[in-house]
Coordinates of C-alpha atoms and ligand atoms in Angstrom, one line a residue:
M1 CA 17.4 -25.2 7.2
I2 CA 14.9 -27.5 5.3
A3 CA 11.7 -28.4 7.0
H4 CA 8.9 -31.1 6.1
T5 CA 6.7 -28.9 3.5
Q6 CA 3.6 -30.4 4.3
T7 CA 4.1 -29.9 8.3
L8 CA 5.2 -25.8 7.3
F9 CA 1.8 -26.3 5.6
G10 CA 0.3 -27.4 8.7
A11 CA 1.7 -24.7 11.0
V12 CA 0.8 -21.7 8.8
A13 CA -2.7 -23.0 8.9
L14 CA -3.1 -23.4 12.5
V15 CA -1.1 -19.0 12.7
A16 CA -3.7 -18.4 10.1
V17 CA -7.1 -20.1 11.1
I18 CA -6.4 -18.4 14.7
M19 CA -5.7 -14.6 13.6
G20 CA -8.6 -15.3 11.0
S21 CA -10.8 -16.5 13.7
C22 CA -9.7 -13.5 15.9
L23 CA -10.5 -11.0 13.4
I24 CA -14.2 -12.0 12.7
L25 CA -14.7 -11.8 16.6
V26 CA -13.1 -8.0 16.5
G27 CA -15.9 -8.3 13.4
Q28 CA -18.6 -8.7 15.3
L29 CA -19.4 -9.9 11.4
R30 CA -20.3 -6.3 10.3
H31 CA -18.1 -6.1 6.9
R32 CA -18.3 -2.4 7.1
D33 CA -14.9 -1.5 8.7
G34 CA -12.9 -4.3 6.5
M35 CA -12.3 -7.0 9.5
L36 CA -14.6 -9.5 8.6
T37 CA -13.6 -9.8 4.9
T38 CA -10.0 -9.7 6.1
G39 CA -10.8 -12.8 8.6
L40 CA -12.3 -14.8 6.0
G41 CA -9.6 -14.2 4.1
M42 CA -6.9 -15.9 6.6
L43 CA -10.0 -18.7 6.8
S44 CA -9.5 -19.2 3.4
H45 CA -5.9 -18.9 3.5
S46 CA -5.7 -21.7 6.4
L47 CA -8.0 -23.5 4.4
A48 CA -6.5 -23.9 1.2
Y49 CA -2.9 -24.4 3.3
I50 CA -5.1 -27.5 4.7
G51 CA -5.4 -28.7 1.0
F52 CA -1.8 -28.2 -0.1
T53 CA -1.0 -30.7 3.3
L54 CA -3.3 -33.3 1.7
F55 CA -1.9 -33.4 -1.8
G56 CA -0.6 -37.1 -2.7
Q57 CA -3.4 -38.3 -0.2
V58 CA -6.4 -36.9 -1.5
S59 CA -7.5 -36.3 -5.0
I60 CA -6.1 -33.4 -7.0
W61 CA -9.2 -31.5 -7.3
I62 CA -9.1 -31.3 -3.6
S63 CA -5.5 -30.7 -3.1
Y64 CA -4.6 -28.9 -5.8
V65 CA -7.8 -27.3 -8.3
L66 CA -10.2 -26.5 -4.9
A67 CA -6.8 -25.6 -2.5
N68 CA -4.7 -23.3 -5.1
T69 CA -9.0 -21.4 -5.7
L70 CA -9.0 -21.2 -1.8
L71 CA -6.2 -19.7 -1.9
S72 CA -7.0 -17.3 -4.3
T73 CA -9.7 -16.7 -3.1
A74 CA -8.0 -15.5 0.7
L75 CA -6.6 -12.7 -1.7
A76 CA -9.8 -11.6 -3.2
F77 CA -11.2 -10.8 0.1
Y78 CA -7.5 -8.4 1.4
T79 CA -8.5 -6.9 -2.1
V80 CA -12.4 -6.3 -0.9
S81 CA -11.1 -5.2 2.6
L82 CA -8.8 -2.2 1.4
P83 CA -11.4 -0.2 0.3
L84 CA -14.3 -1.3 3.1
I85 CA -11.7 -0.2 5.6
H86 CA -11.8 3.3 3.8
G87 CA -16.3 2.8 4.0
Q88 CA -16.0 3.3 -0.2
R89 CA -17.7 -0.1 -2.4
P90 CA -15.4 -2.6 -2.7
P91 CA -14.6 -4.3 -6.9
W92 CA -16.8 -7.6 -5.1
R93 CA -17.0 -8.6 -8.8
L94 CA -12.8 -8.4 -10.2
A95 CA -12.2 -9.4 -7.1
F96 CA -13.5 -13.0 -6.6
A97 CA -13.3 -13.1 -10.9
F98 CA -10.0 -14.5 -10.1
P99 CA -11.0 -17.1 -7.8
L100 CA -13.5 -17.9 -10.8
L101 CA -11.3 -18.1 -13.6
L102 CA -8.9 -19.8 -11.6
G103 CA -11.0 -22.7 -10.4
V104 CA -12.2 -23.1 -14.1
L105 CA -8.9 -23.3 -15.6
L106 CA -7.5 -25.4 -13.2
S107 CA -10.0 -27.9 -13.7
L108 CA -9.3 -27.7 -17.7
L109 CA -5.4 -28.6 -17.0
I110 CA -5.7 -30.6 -14.7
D111 CA -4.1 -33.3 -16.3
T112 CA -1.4 -31.0 -17.3
Q113 CA 1.9 -30.5 -14.8
E114 CA 3.4 -27.2 -16.1
P115 CA 0.4 -25.6 -17.5
R116 CA -1.7 -26.0 -14.5
Q117 CA 1.3 -24.8 -12.7
L118 CA 1.8 -21.7 -14.3
V119 CA -1.5 -20.5 -14.6
A120 CA -2.1 -20.7 -10.9
C121 CA 1.4 -18.7 -10.5
L122 CA 0.4 -16.4 -12.7
L123 CA -3.3 -15.5 -11.8
L124 CA -2.0 -14.8 -8.2
F125 CA 0.8 -13.1 -9.1
T126 CA -2.0 -10.9 -10.7
Q127 CA -4.0 -10.6 -8.0
C128 CA -0.9 -9.9 -5.6
L129 CA -0.2 -6.8 -8.2
V130 CA -3.8 -5.5 -7.4
I131 CA -3.2 -5.5 -3.9
L132 CA -0.1 -3.4 -4.0
R133 CA -1.6 -1.5 -6.5
L134 CA -5.2 -0.9 -3.8
S135 CA -2.7 -0.9 -1.1
R136 CA -1.1 2.2 -2.9
I137 CA -4.2 4.0 -3.3
H138 CA -6.0 3.1 0.6
A139 CA -3.3 4.6 2.2
V140 CA -3.6 6.8 5.0
L141 CA -1.8 10.0 4.7
G142 CA 0.9 9.9 7.1
G143 CA 0.1 6.4 7.7
R144 CA 2.5 3.1 7.7
A145 CA -0.1 0.2 7.2
H146 CA 0.4 0.4 3.5
R147 CA 4.4 -0.4 3.6
I148 CA 3.3 -3.2 6.0
L149 CA 0.4 -4.4 2.7
M150 CA 2.7 -3.9 0.3
I151 CA 6.0 -5.7 1.2
G152 CA 3.6 -8.3 1.9
A153 CA 2.1 -8.3 -1.6
G154 CA 5.6 -7.9 -2.7
I155 CA 6.9 -11.3 -0.8
S156 CA 3.8 -13.0 -1.9
L157 CA 5.2 -12.2 -5.7
F158 CA 8.7 -13.3 -5.2
G159 CA 8.0 -16.4 -3.3
L160 CA 5.2 -17.1 -7.0
G161 CA 8.1 -16.0 -8.7
I162 CA 10.6 -18.9 -6.9
R163 CA 8.5 -21.0 -7.7
V164 CA 7.9 -19.7 -12.1
V165 CA 11.5 -19.9 -12.0
V166 CA 11.4 -23.5 -11.3
I167 CA 9.0 -24.9 -12.8
L168 CA 10.4 -22.9 -16.3
A169 CA 13.6 -24.6 -15.3
G170 CA 12.0 -27.7 -16.1
A171 CA 12.1 -29.2 -12.8
P172 CA 8.1 -28.5 -11.6
T173 CA 8.0 -32.1 -9.2
E174 CA 10.6 -29.8 -7.4
M175 CA 7.7 -27.5 -6.5
H176 CA 5.2 -30.2 -5.7
Y177 CA 3.6 -29.1 -2.4
D178 CA 4.7 -33.3 -1.1
V179 CA 8.4 -32.9 -1.8
S180 CA 10.8 -31.1 0.8
N181 CA 13.6 -28.7 0.0
L182 CA 14.7 -25.8 0.2
K183 CA 12.8 -23.8 -2.4
Q184 CA 9.7 -25.4 -0.8
T185 CA 11.1 -24.4 2.8
V186 CA 11.7 -20.7 1.5
S187 CA 8.3 -20.5 -0.5
V188 CA 6.0 -22.1 2.1
A189 CA 8.1 -19.7 4.7
L190 CA 7.1 -16.5 2.2
G191 CA 3.5 -17.6 2.0
A192 CA 3.4 -17.9 6.1
A193 CA 5.3 -13.8 5.9
T194 CA 2.2 -12.9 3.6
I195 CA -0.2 -14.1 5.8
I196 CA 1.3 -12.4 8.7
M197 CA 1.7 -9.3 6.8
F198 CA -1.3 -8.9 5.1
S199 CA -3.7 -9.5 8.4
F200 CA -1.1 -7.2 10.4
G201 CA -1.3 -4.7 7.6
L202 CA -5.0 -4.4 7.0
V203 CA -6.1 -4.3 11.1
L204 CA -3.0 -1.5 11.2
L205 CA -4.9 0.4 7.6
S206 CA -8.4 0.5 9.8
R207 CA -6.9 1.6 12.9
E208 CA -5.0 4.8 11.1
R209 CA -8.4 5.3 9.3
I210 CA -10.0 5.5 12.1
E211 CA -7.5 7.7 13.9
S212 CA -7.6 10.1 11.2
E213 CA -11.2 10.7 11.0
L214 CA -11.3 10.6 15.2
R215 CA -8.6 13.6 14.7
Q216 CA -10.8 15.3 11.6
T217 CA -13.9 15.2 13.9
A218 CA -11.5 16.9 16.4
L219 CA -10.2 19.1 14.6
R220 CA -13.2 20.2 12.7
D221 CA -15.7 22.7 13.3
T222 CA -19.4 20.6 12.9
L223 CA -21.0 23.3 11.9
T224 CA -19.2 25.2 9.1
R225 CA -16.6 22.6 8.0
L226 CA -13.6 25.0 9.0
P227 CA -10.4 24.2 11.3
N228 CA -12.1 25.1 15.2
R229 CA -10.1 27.0 17.8
L230 CA -7.8 24.7 18.4
P231 CA -6.3 23.9 14.8
I232 CA -6.4 27.6 14.0
L233 CA -4.2 28.6 17.1
E234 CA -1.7 26.2 16.4
Q235 CA -1.9 27.4 12.0
L236 CA -1.1 31.0 13.9
T237 CA 2.1 29.1 16.2
D238 CA 3.2 28.2 13.2
E239 CA 3.3 30.4 10.7
L240 CA 4.1 33.0 13.3
E241 CA 7.5 30.9 13.6
R242 CA 7.5 30.6 9.7
A243 CA 7.4 34.6 9.8
R244 CA 10.3 34.5 12.1
R245 CA 12.1 32.6 10.4
Q246 CA 11.7 34.2 7.1
H247 CA 11.5 38.1 8.6
T248 CA 8.3 38.4 6.6
P249 CA 5.0 40.0 7.5
L250 CA 2.0 38.2 9.1
S251 CA -1.6 39.8 10.0
I252 CA -4.7 38.6 11.2
A253 CA -7.9 39.6 12.0
M254 CA -10.9 38.4 14.0
L255 CA -14.2 39.0 12.5
D256 CA -17.6 38.9 14.8
L257 CA -20.8 39.3 13.1
D258 CA -22.9 42.0 13.9
H259 CA -26.2 41.6 15.6
F260 CA -26.4 37.6 15.2
K261 CA -28.7 36.9 18.5
Q262 CA -31.3 39.1 16.3
I263 CA -30.8 37.0 13.8
N264 CA -31.7 34.1 15.7
D265 CA -34.2 35.8 18.0
S266 CA -36.3 36.1 14.6
H267 CA -34.9 33.4 12.5
G268 CA -34.6 30.6 15.0
H269 CA -31.6 29.3 16.1
L270 CA -31.7 26.4 12.6
V271 CA -31.8 29.4 10.0
G272 CA -28.8 31.0 12.9
D273 CA -26.8 27.7 12.1
A274 CA -27.5 28.5 8.1
V275 CA -26.1 31.6 8.3
L276 CA -23.3 31.0 10.2
R277 CA -22.5 28.1 7.6
H278 CA -23.0 30.9 4.5
C279 CA -20.6 33.1 6.1
A280 CA -17.9 30.4 6.8
D281 CA -18.2 29.3 2.9
H282 CA -18.5 33.0 1.5
L283 CA -15.3 33.8 3.7
Q284 CA -13.4 30.6 2.6
Q285 CA -14.5 31.2 -0.8
R286 CA -12.5 34.5 -1.1
L287 CA -9.4 34.3 0.5
R288 CA -6.3 34.0 -0.6
R289 CA -4.8 30.5 -0.8
N290 CA -2.1 31.2 1.5
D291 CA -5.0 32.8 3.7
N292 CA -6.5 30.4 6.5
I293 CA -9.6 31.0 8.2
G294 CA -11.2 28.8 11.4
R295 CA -14.1 29.1 13.6
Y296 CA -13.1 31.2 17.2
G297 CA -16.1 31.1 18.4
G298 CA -19.9 31.2 18.2
E299 CA -20.2 33.7 15.4
E300 CA -16.4 34.5 15.6
F301 CA -13.8 34.2 13.0
L302 CA -10.5 34.3 13.2
L303 CA -7.8 35.2 9.4
I304 CA -4.5 34.5 8.9
L305 CA -2.8 35.9 6.3
P306 CA 0.6 34.9 6.2
G307 CA 3.2 37.7 4.1
T308 CA 0.9 40.7 4.8
D309 CA 1.0 43.9 6.2
A310 CA -1.0 45.7 8.2
S311 CA -2.3 47.9 4.7
G312 CA -3.1 44.8 3.2
A313 CA -5.0 43.1 6.1
L314 CA -6.9 46.1 6.6
E315 CA -7.2 46.3 2.7
L316 CA -8.9 42.9 2.0
V317 CA -10.7 42.8 5.2
D318 CA -12.5 45.9 3.8
Q319 CA -13.5 43.5 0.8
L320 CA -15.0 41.0 2.7
R321 CA -16.9 42.8 4.1
Q322 CA -18.1 45.2 1.8
S323 CA -18.9 41.4 0.3
M324 CA -21.0 40.2 2.8
T325 CA -23.2 42.9 3.5
Q326 CA -23.7 42.8 -0.5
H327 CA -24.5 39.1 -0.3
P328 CA -27.5 38.5 1.8
A329 CA -27.8 35.2 3.0
Q330 CA -30.7 33.1 1.3
I331 CA -32.4 30.5 3.6
D332 CA -35.5 29.3 1.6
D333 CA -37.2 31.8 0.9
K334 CA -35.9 34.7 3.2
H335 CA -33.1 37.3 2.4
I336 CA -30.8 37.5 5.6
A337 CA -28.7 41.1 5.6
L338 CA -25.2 40.8 6.5
S339 CA -22.3 42.6 7.9
F340 CA -19.4 41.8 10.4
S341 CA -17.5 43.9 12.1
A342 CA -13.3 43.3 12.3
G343 CA -10.6 43.8 14.9
V344 CA -7.4 43.7 12.4
Y345 CA -3.7 43.5 13.5
G346 CA -0.1 43.0 10.9
S347 CA 3.4 43.1 12.3
T348 CA 6.0 43.6 10.3
S349 CA 8.7 42.6 12.8
P350 CA 6.9 39.3 13.9
V351 CA 10.2 38.7 16.3
A352 CA 8.9 40.3 18.4
E353 CA 5.4 38.6 18.3
D354 CA 3.8 36.5 20.7
I355 CA 0.2 34.6 19.9
T356 CA -1.7 35.8 23.0
G357 CA -0.8 39.7 22.2
M358 CA -1.5 39.2 18.4
L359 CA -4.7 37.9 19.4
L360 CA -5.2 40.2 22.5
K361 CA -4.6 43.4 19.9
A362 CA -7.2 42.1 17.0
D363 CA -9.3 41.6 19.6
T364 CA -9.1 45.2 21.4
A365 CA -9.5 46.9 17.8
L366 CA -12.5 44.2 17.2
Y367 CA -14.3 45.9 19.9
R368 CA -13.5 49.2 19.0
A369 CA -15.0 48.9 15.3
K370 CA -18.3 47.1 17.4
H371 CA -17.9 50.8 19.1
A372 CA -17.8 52.7 15.9
G373 CA -21.1 51.3 15.2
R374 CA -20.4 47.7 13.6
N375 CA -19.7 46.8 9.8
T376 CA -16.6 48.1 10.0
Q377 CA -12.6 47.5 10.5
V378 CA -10.0 48.7 12.7
L379 CA -6.9 48.4 12.3
A380 CA -5.0 47.2 15.5
T381 CA -2.0 49.9 17.3
A382 CA 1.4 48.2 18.5
D383 CA 1.2 49.4 22.1
Ligands
GH3_1 P1 -22.2 42.2 18.3 O1 -23.0 43.0 17.1 O2 -22.7 43.2 19.9 O3 -21.7 40.9 17.9 O4 -24.1 41.5 18.4 P2 -24.6 40.1 18.3 O5 -25.8 39.9 18.8 O6 -24.1 38.7 17.8 O7 -23.8 39.8 20.1 P3 -22.8 38.0 20.5 O8 -21.4 38.0 19.3 O9 -22.0 39.0 22.2 O10 -24.0 37.3 20.5 C1 -23.0 35.6 19.2 C2 -24.6 35.1 19.6 O11 -24.1 34.3 18.7 C3 -25.2 34.5 20.4 C4 -25.2 33.2 20.3 O12 -26.7 32.4 21.2 C5 -24.8 33.0 18.9 N1 -24.2 31.8 18.3 C6 -22.8 31.3 18.7 N2 -22.9 30.1 18.0 C7 -24.0 29.9 17.5 C8 -24.5 28.4 16.8 O13 -23.7 27.7 16.4 N3 -25.4 28.3 16.5 C9 -26.5 29.6 16.6 N4 -27.3 29.6 15.4 N5 -26.1 30.9 17.2 C10 -25.0 30.8 17.4
MG2 MG1 -21.6 39.3 17.3
MG3 MG1 -19.9 37.4 19.2

């Protein structure tokens, strides 16, 4: 099917202007989440296509030089949107150097045909490659939006490739914007697909980024930056599953800081908070790579020690406890001595275990450690 090229350009421009305006409204004129720049990209894209519809009717300065510069400006806006969505500083100068260069080169080559067309294709091609690369770099872990952006950039590269092949094959007039043929129809349709995929991909990327941020905030304790109760218990469930499958031992330890109320009472809650941060950092830095730690409660931490039996766990907790007593927290000019008590439970046959039972045993052992005078660890008995 061969469509009337300029009507097709006009239809795509209309779609782009509607989508761009919606995005600008959603972005509320703030460019922090990348929506404003994405919307401006769409508007620029649509203006470029309106310019193409006027090819042959107005001066070539408007329908070719200005229109292609606007198209390049649209790609520059998409380029800066990617880091903006991630709250990073975008490469403004690099991104907008392309339309500037394109505008200058096309002005210089205005009286030529193939060189002018090839330069436009080459610069737009490079911009799509930059978008392709940035889409990879700025992918959200586990997200899919970057794939849509990469496909969009790929489609655009393909469309530009068609134009280059036709121009190099000696038929540049076939790619004039007022000529209707199958190659033009395909090329403009690919341009439309690019606009839709870029806008959709960037909006989706922004959503994925916000969701990932919310997930992080919900699962991380804001004070200590450790996983909070929910994720550390999920981790325990996963580790228990793995230990069952692989028939490996699994140990846990419940740690509770000694006389923490006194620290709050003598130095105030803010210092208490700083002490908690110190404890979390201290413990985390001394754990092995496969071990996990989470903030289980106020000043209680849960350690998960995969592949470790009871005696190994007891030894590790003893080392952590000694190291904690040897390193008082230094908050402002205060040195605050610290210790913890711990209940340790290790299982060599995790098949028969469940996490509630394991936690109960570790907690009972912790209670005994407190009663034994604190600053010690007690190994839980299997029953
Ligand atoms: P014990 O040796 O028996 O554990 O004595 P303790 O004083 O530590 O007693 P307990 O564990 O019952 O008290 C914990 C205290 O920790 C009470 C609470 O005010 C304080 N706490 C809990 N969460 C926070 C926090 O986020 N910041 C601060 N500053 N204090 C906290
Ligand atoms: Mg305590
Ligand atoms: Mg406590």
